[in-house]
Each structure stands twice: as C-alpha cells, then as structure tokens.
Amino acid sequence: MGRTARLLASMTAALLLASVVVLVTVIGSARSLGAAERPNFVLVVTDDLTKRLLRPR
C-alpha cells in the first residue's frame, strides 16, 4: 500500500507541476500577443563608406 501511495503522490505532483507550466505559458503568450501589435524596429543608416572601399580588390 505504501508503494501505491508514493506513486500516486508523485503522479499528482507531476500533474500539478505540468499544469502550472502550461498555465504560465498561456499567460505569457497572451501578454506577448498584446506586445506584438506595435513592434519595435531600429533602422541604422550610416554614410561612412568611401569609394576606396567600394572597389573590388
């Protein structure tokens, strides 16, 4: 009986842990969907290329 109780306890703990992980993942996904409406882009344009660097060697 003790072995069955330990098995049941560890199965319950594993199920509880998996449920928490799924719940946290779903909440995180919902938050990231709201942030995806306005993506942040940074465009860097430099004007420091000389003609010497454009010539093939």
PDB file of N, CA and C in Angstrom:
ATOM      1  N   MET A   1       0.818  -1.196   0.000  1.00  0.00           N
ATOM      2  CA  MET A   1       0.000   0.000   0.000  1.00  0.00           C
ATOM      3  C   MET A   1       0.860   1.258   0.000  1.00  0.00           C
ATOM      4  N   GLY A   2       2.010   1.222   0.660  1.00  0.00           N
ATOM      5  CA  GLY A   2       2.877   2.388   0.731  1.00  0.00           C
ATOM      6  C   GLY A   2       3.456   2.757  -0.625  1.00  0.00           C
ATOM      7  N   ARG A   3       3.777   1.728  -1.405  1.00  0.00           N
ATOM      8  CA  ARG A   3       4.342   1.988  -2.727  1.00  0.00           C
ATOM      9  C   ARG A   3       3.303   2.640  -3.637  1.00  0.00           C
ATOM     10  N   THR A   4       2.072   2.190  -3.550  1.00  0.00           N
ATOM     11  CA  THR A   4       0.990   2.759  -4.352  1.00  0.00           C
ATOM     12  C   THR A   4       0.729   4.206  -3.957  1.00  0.00           C
ATOM     13  N   ALA A   5       0.785   4.490  -2.669  1.00  0.00           N
ATOM     14  CA  ALA A   5       0.546   5.853  -2.190  1.00  0.00           C
ATOM     15  C   ALA A   5       1.650   6.791  -2.673  1.00  0.00           C
ATOM     16  N   ARG A   6       2.900   6.321  -2.639  1.00  0.00           N
ATOM     17  CA  ARG A   6       4.008   7.145  -3.126  1.00  0.00           C
ATOM     18  C   ARG A   6       3.900   7.397  -4.627  1.00  0.00           C
ATOM     19  N   LEU A   7       3.497   6.366  -5.355  1.00  0.00           N
ATOM     20  CA  LEU A   7       3.324   6.524  -6.795  1.00  0.00           C
ATOM     21  C   LEU A   7       2.213   7.519  -7.100  1.00  0.00           C
ATOM     22  N   LEU A   8       1.116   7.412  -6.375  1.00  0.00           N
ATOM     23  CA  LEU A   8       0.002   8.337  -6.564  1.00  0.00           C
ATOM     24  C   LEU A   8       0.413   9.765  -6.199  1.00  0.00           C
ATOM     25  N   ALA A   9       1.182   9.917  -5.128  1.00  0.00           N
ATOM     26  CA  ALA A   9       1.633  11.247  -4.712  1.00  0.00           C
ATOM     27  C   ALA A   9       2.566  11.863  -5.753  1.00  0.00           C
ATOM     28  N   SER A  10       3.489  11.073  -6.304  1.00  0.00           N
ATOM     29  CA  SER A  10       4.392  11.638  -7.303  1.00  0.00           C
ATOM     30  C   SER A  10       3.680  11.915  -8.617  1.00  0.00           C
ATOM     31  N   MET A  11       2.693  11.117  -8.976  1.00  0.00           N
ATOM     32  CA  MET A  11       1.909  11.397 -10.184  1.00  0.00           C
ATOM     33  C   MET A  11       1.099  12.677 -10.007  1.00  0.00           C
ATOM     34  N   THR A  12       0.551  12.884  -8.820  1.00  0.00           N
ATOM     35  CA  THR A  12      -0.205  14.098  -8.537  1.00  0.00           C
ATOM     36  C   THR A  12       0.704  15.325  -8.581  1.00  0.00           C
ATOM     37  N   ALA A  13       1.884  15.207  -8.011  1.00  0.00           N
ATOM     38  CA  ALA A  13       2.831  16.322  -8.027  1.00  0.00           C
ATOM     39  C   ALA A  13       3.268  16.646  -9.452  1.00  0.00           C
ATOM     40  N   ALA A  14       3.506  15.626 -10.262  1.00  0.00           N
ATOM     41  CA  ALA A  14       3.906  15.853 -11.651  1.00  0.00           C
ATOM     42  C   ALA A  14       2.780  16.514 -12.439  1.00  0.00           C
ATOM     43  N   LEU A  15       1.558  16.091 -12.210  1.00  0.00           N
ATOM     44  CA  LEU A  15       0.413  16.687 -12.895  1.00  0.00           C
ATOM     45  C   LEU A  15       0.226  18.141 -12.478  1.00  0.00           C
ATOM     46  N   LEU A  16       0.402  18.423 -11.208  1.00  0.00           N
ATOM     47  CA  LEU A  16       0.287  19.791 -10.712  1.00  0.00           C
ATOM     48  C   LEU A  16       1.378  20.681 -11.311  1.00  0.00           C
ATOM     49  N   LEU A  17       2.592  20.178 -11.359  1.00  0.00           N
ATOM     50  CA  LEU A  17       3.696  20.944 -11.937  1.00  0.00           C
ATOM     51  C   LEU A  17       3.466  21.201 -13.424  1.00  0.00           C
ATOM     52  N   ALA A  18       3.015  20.198 -14.151  1.00  0.00           N
ATOM     53  CA  ALA A  18       2.740  20.372 -15.579  1.00  0.00           C
ATOM     54  C   ALA A  18       1.620  21.379 -15.799  1.00  0.00           C
ATOM     55  N   SER A  19       0.615  21.361 -14.936  1.00  0.00           N
ATOM     56  CA  SER A  19      -0.487  22.318 -15.062  1.00  0.00           C
ATOM     57  C   SER A  19      -0.006  23.744 -14.840  1.00  0.00           C
ATOM     58  N   VAL A  20       0.859  23.941 -13.878  1.00  0.00           N
ATOM     59  CA  VAL A  20       1.402  25.274 -13.602  1.00  0.00           C
ATOM     60  C   VAL A  20       2.239  25.758 -14.787  1.00  0.00           C
ATOM     61  N   VAL A  21       3.042  24.879 -15.356  1.00  0.00           N
ATOM     62  CA  VAL A  21       3.870  25.258 -16.504  1.00  0.00           C
ATOM     63  C   VAL A  21       2.994  25.656 -17.688  1.00  0.00           C
ATOM     64  N   VAL A  22       1.946  24.890 -17.954  1.00  0.00           N
ATOM     65  CA  VAL A  22       1.041  25.211 -19.060  1.00  0.00           C
ATOM     66  C   VAL A  22       0.338  26.534 -18.799  1.00  0.00           C
ATOM     67  N   LEU A  23      -0.106  26.759 -17.579  1.00  0.00           N
ATOM     68  CA  LEU A  23      -0.801  27.998 -17.238  1.00  0.00           C
ATOM     69  C   LEU A  23       0.113  29.210 -17.411  1.00  0.00           C
ATOM     70  N   VAL A  24       1.337  29.114 -16.955  1.00  0.00           N
ATOM     71  CA  VAL A  24       2.288  30.221 -17.097  1.00  0.00           C
ATOM     72  C   VAL A  24       2.596  30.471 -18.570  1.00  0.00           C
ATOM     73  N   THR A  25       2.709  29.418 -19.357  1.00  0.00           N
ATOM     74  CA  THR A  25       2.971  29.569 -20.789  1.00  0.00           C
ATOM     75  C   THR A  25       1.818  30.258 -21.496  1.00  0.00           C
ATOM     76  N   VAL A  26       0.601  29.891 -21.160  1.00  0.00           N
ATOM     77  CA  VAL A  26      -0.569  30.503 -21.790  1.00  0.00           C
ATOM     78  C   VAL A  26      -0.665  31.980 -21.420  1.00  0.00           C
ATOM     79  N   ILE A  27      -0.420  32.306 -20.168  1.00  0.00           N
ATOM     80  CA  ILE A  27      -0.469  33.710 -19.740  1.00  0.00           C
ATOM     81  C   ILE A  27       0.631  34.512 -20.434  1.00  0.00           C
ATOM     82  N   GLY A  28       1.823  33.942 -20.549  1.00  0.00           N
ATOM     83  CA  GLY A  28       2.920  34.624 -21.238  1.00  0.00           C
ATOM     84  C   GLY A  28       2.630  34.835 -22.712  1.00  0.00           C
ATOM     85  N   SER A  29       1.984  33.865 -23.346  1.00  0.00           N
ATOM     86  CA  SER A  29       1.642  34.004 -24.765  1.00  0.00           C
ATOM     87  C   SER A  29       0.605  35.099 -24.973  1.00  0.00           C
ATOM     88  N   ALA A  30      -0.347  35.197 -24.067  1.00  0.00           N
ATOM     89  CA  ALA A  30      -1.374  36.232 -24.185  1.00  0.00           C
ATOM     90  C   ALA A  30      -0.756  37.618 -24.039  1.00  0.00           C
ATOM     91  N   ARG A  31       0.209  37.755 -23.158  1.00  0.00           N
ATOM     92  CA  ARG A  31       0.874  39.053 -22.988  1.00  0.00           C
ATOM     93  C   ARG A  31       1.715  39.403 -24.207  1.00  0.00           C
ATOM     94  N   SER A  32       2.374  38.411 -24.800  1.00  0.00           N
ATOM     95  CA  SER A  32       3.219  38.706 -25.953  1.00  0.00           C
ATOM     96  C   SER A  32       2.385  39.041 -27.179  1.00  0.00           C
ATOM     97  N   LEU A  33       1.162  38.547 -27.268  1.00  0.00           N
ATOM     98  CA  LEU A  33       0.290  38.911 -28.381  1.00  0.00           C
ATOM     99  C   LEU A  33      -0.070  40.393 -28.319  1.00  0.00           C
ATOM    100  N   GLY A  34      -0.280  40.909 -27.129  1.00  0.00           N
ATOM    101  CA  GLY A  34      -0.572  42.331 -26.974  1.00  0.00           C
ATOM    102  C   GLY A  34       0.617  43.192 -27.335  1.00  0.00           C
ATOM    103  N   ALA A  35       1.801  42.715 -27.059  1.00  0.00           N
ATOM    104  CA  ALA A  35       3.008  43.479 -27.377  1.00  0.00           C
ATOM    105  C   ALA A  35       3.342  43.404 -28.859  1.00  0.00           C
ATOM    106  N   ALA A  36       2.828  42.407 -29.556  1.00  0.00           N
ATOM    107  CA  ALA A  36       3.154  42.237 -30.972  1.00  0.00           C
ATOM    108  C   ALA A  36       2.416  43.232 -31.857  1.00  0.00           C
ATOM    109  N   GLU A  37       1.492  43.984 -31.319  1.00  0.00           N
ATOM    110  CA  GLU A  37       0.757  44.943 -32.129  1.00  0.00           C
ATOM    111  C   GLU A  37       1.645  46.087 -32.599  1.00  0.00           C
ATOM    112  N   ARG A  38       2.588  46.489 -31.783  1.00  0.00           N
ATOM    113  CA  ARG A  38       3.496  47.579 -32.146  1.00  0.00           C
ATOM    114  C   ARG A  38       4.930  47.084 -32.019  1.00  0.00           C
ATOM    115  N   PRO A  39       5.477  46.490 -33.068  1.00  0.00           N
ATOM    116  CA  PRO A  39       6.858  46.004 -32.967  1.00  0.00           C
ATOM    117  C   PRO A  39       7.845  47.169 -32.939  1.00  0.00           C
ATOM    118  N   ASN A  40       8.939  46.957 -32.296  1.00  0.00           N
ATOM    119  CA  ASN A  40       9.988  47.974 -32.208  1.00  0.00           C
ATOM    120  C   ASN A  40      11.073  47.646 -33.227  1.00  0.00           C
ATOM    121  N   PHE A  41      11.262  48.548 -34.169  1.00  0.00           N
ATOM    122  CA  PHE A  41      12.305  48.393 -35.169  1.00  0.00           C
ATOM    123  C   PHE A  41      13.279  49.551 -35.040  1.00  0.00           C
ATOM    124  N   VAL A  42      14.544  49.240 -35.175  1.00  0.00           N
ATOM    125  CA  VAL A  42      15.576  50.268 -35.184  1.00  0.00           C
ATOM    126  C   VAL A  42      16.309  50.142 -36.508  1.00  0.00           C
ATOM    127  N   LEU A  43      16.304  51.203 -37.284  1.00  0.00           N
ATOM    128  CA  LEU A  43      16.980  51.221 -38.575  1.00  0.00           C
ATOM    129  C   LEU A  43      18.196  52.123 -38.452  1.00  0.00           C
ATOM    130  N   VAL A  44      19.356  51.561 -38.704  1.00  0.00           N
ATOM    131  CA  VAL A  44      20.600  52.317 -38.608  1.00  0.00           C
ATOM    132  C   VAL A  44      21.137  52.503 -40.020  1.00  0.00           C
ATOM    133  N   VAL A  45      21.244  53.757 -40.439  1.00  0.00           N
ATOM    134  CA  VAL A  45      21.771  54.085 -41.762  1.00  0.00           C
ATOM    135  C   VAL A  45      23.050  54.881 -41.556  1.00  0.00           C
ATOM    136  N   THR A  46      24.137  54.347 -42.072  1.00  0.00           N
ATOM    137  CA  THR A  46      25.414  55.051 -41.935  1.00  0.00           C
ATOM    138  C   THR A  46      25.867  55.541 -43.300  1.00  0.00           C
ATOM    139  N   ASP A  47      26.587  56.629 -43.289  1.00  0.00           N
ATOM    140  CA  ASP A  47      27.079  57.222 -44.527  1.00  0.00           C
ATOM    141  C   ASP A  47      28.590  57.408 -44.423  1.00  0.00           C
ATOM    142  N   ASP A  48      29.280  56.365 -44.022  1.00  0.00           N
ATOM    143  CA  ASP A  48      30.718  56.482 -43.837  1.00  0.00           C
ATOM    144  C   ASP A  48      31.499  55.545 -44.764  1.00  0.00           C
ATOM    145  N   LEU A  49      30.881  55.080 -45.846  1.00  0.00           N
ATOM    146  CA  LEU A  49      31.547  54.199 -46.792  1.00  0.00           C
ATOM    147  C   LEU A  49      32.242  55.044 -47.855  1.00  0.00           C
ATOM    148  N   THR A  50      33.524  54.835 -48.025  1.00  0.00           N
ATOM    149  CA  THR A  50      34.279  55.611 -49.015  1.00  0.00           C
ATOM    150  C   THR A  50      34.323  54.868 -50.349  1.00  0.00           C
ATOM    151  N   LYS A  51      34.687  55.595 -51.416  1.00  0.00           N
ATOM    152  CA  LYS A  51      34.776  54.976 -52.743  1.00  0.00           C
ATOM    153  C   LYS A  51      35.883  53.932 -52.786  1.00  0.00           C
ATOM    154  N   ARG A  52      36.908  54.138 -52.002  1.00  0.00           N
ATOM    155  CA  ARG A  52      38.022  53.185 -51.961  1.00  0.00           C
ATOM    156  C   ARG A  52      37.552  51.820 -51.463  1.00  0.00           C
ATOM    157  N   LEU A  53      36.619  51.810 -50.539  1.00  0.00           N
ATOM    158  CA  LEU A  53      36.118  50.547 -50.006  1.00  0.00           C
ATOM    159  C   LEU A  53      35.150  49.854 -50.963  1.00  0.00           C
ATOM    160  N   LEU A  54      34.608  50.601 -51.935  1.00  0.00           N
ATOM    161  CA  LEU A  54      33.671  50.016 -52.888  1.00  0.00           C
ATOM    162  C   LEU A  54      34.371  49.267 -54.017  1.00  0.00           C
ATOM    163  N   ARG A  55      35.631  49.628 -54.298  1.00  0.00           N
ATOM    164  CA  ARG A  55      36.362  48.987 -55.389  1.00  0.00           C
ATOM    165  C   ARG A  55      36.750  47.561 -55.020  1.00  0.00           C
ATOM    166  N   PRO A  56      36.556  46.602 -55.950  1.00  0.00           N
ATOM    167  CA  PRO A  56      36.992  45.223 -55.662  1.00  0.00           C
ATOM    168  C   PRO A  56      38.509  45.133 -55.621  1.00  0.00           C
ATOM    169  N   ARG A  57      39.011  44.259 -54.860  1.00  0.00           N
ATOM    170  CA  ARG A  57      40.468  44.115 -54.696  1.00  0.00           C
ATOM    171  C   ARG A  57      40.992  42.965 -55.497  1.00  0.00           C
TER     172      ARG A  57
END
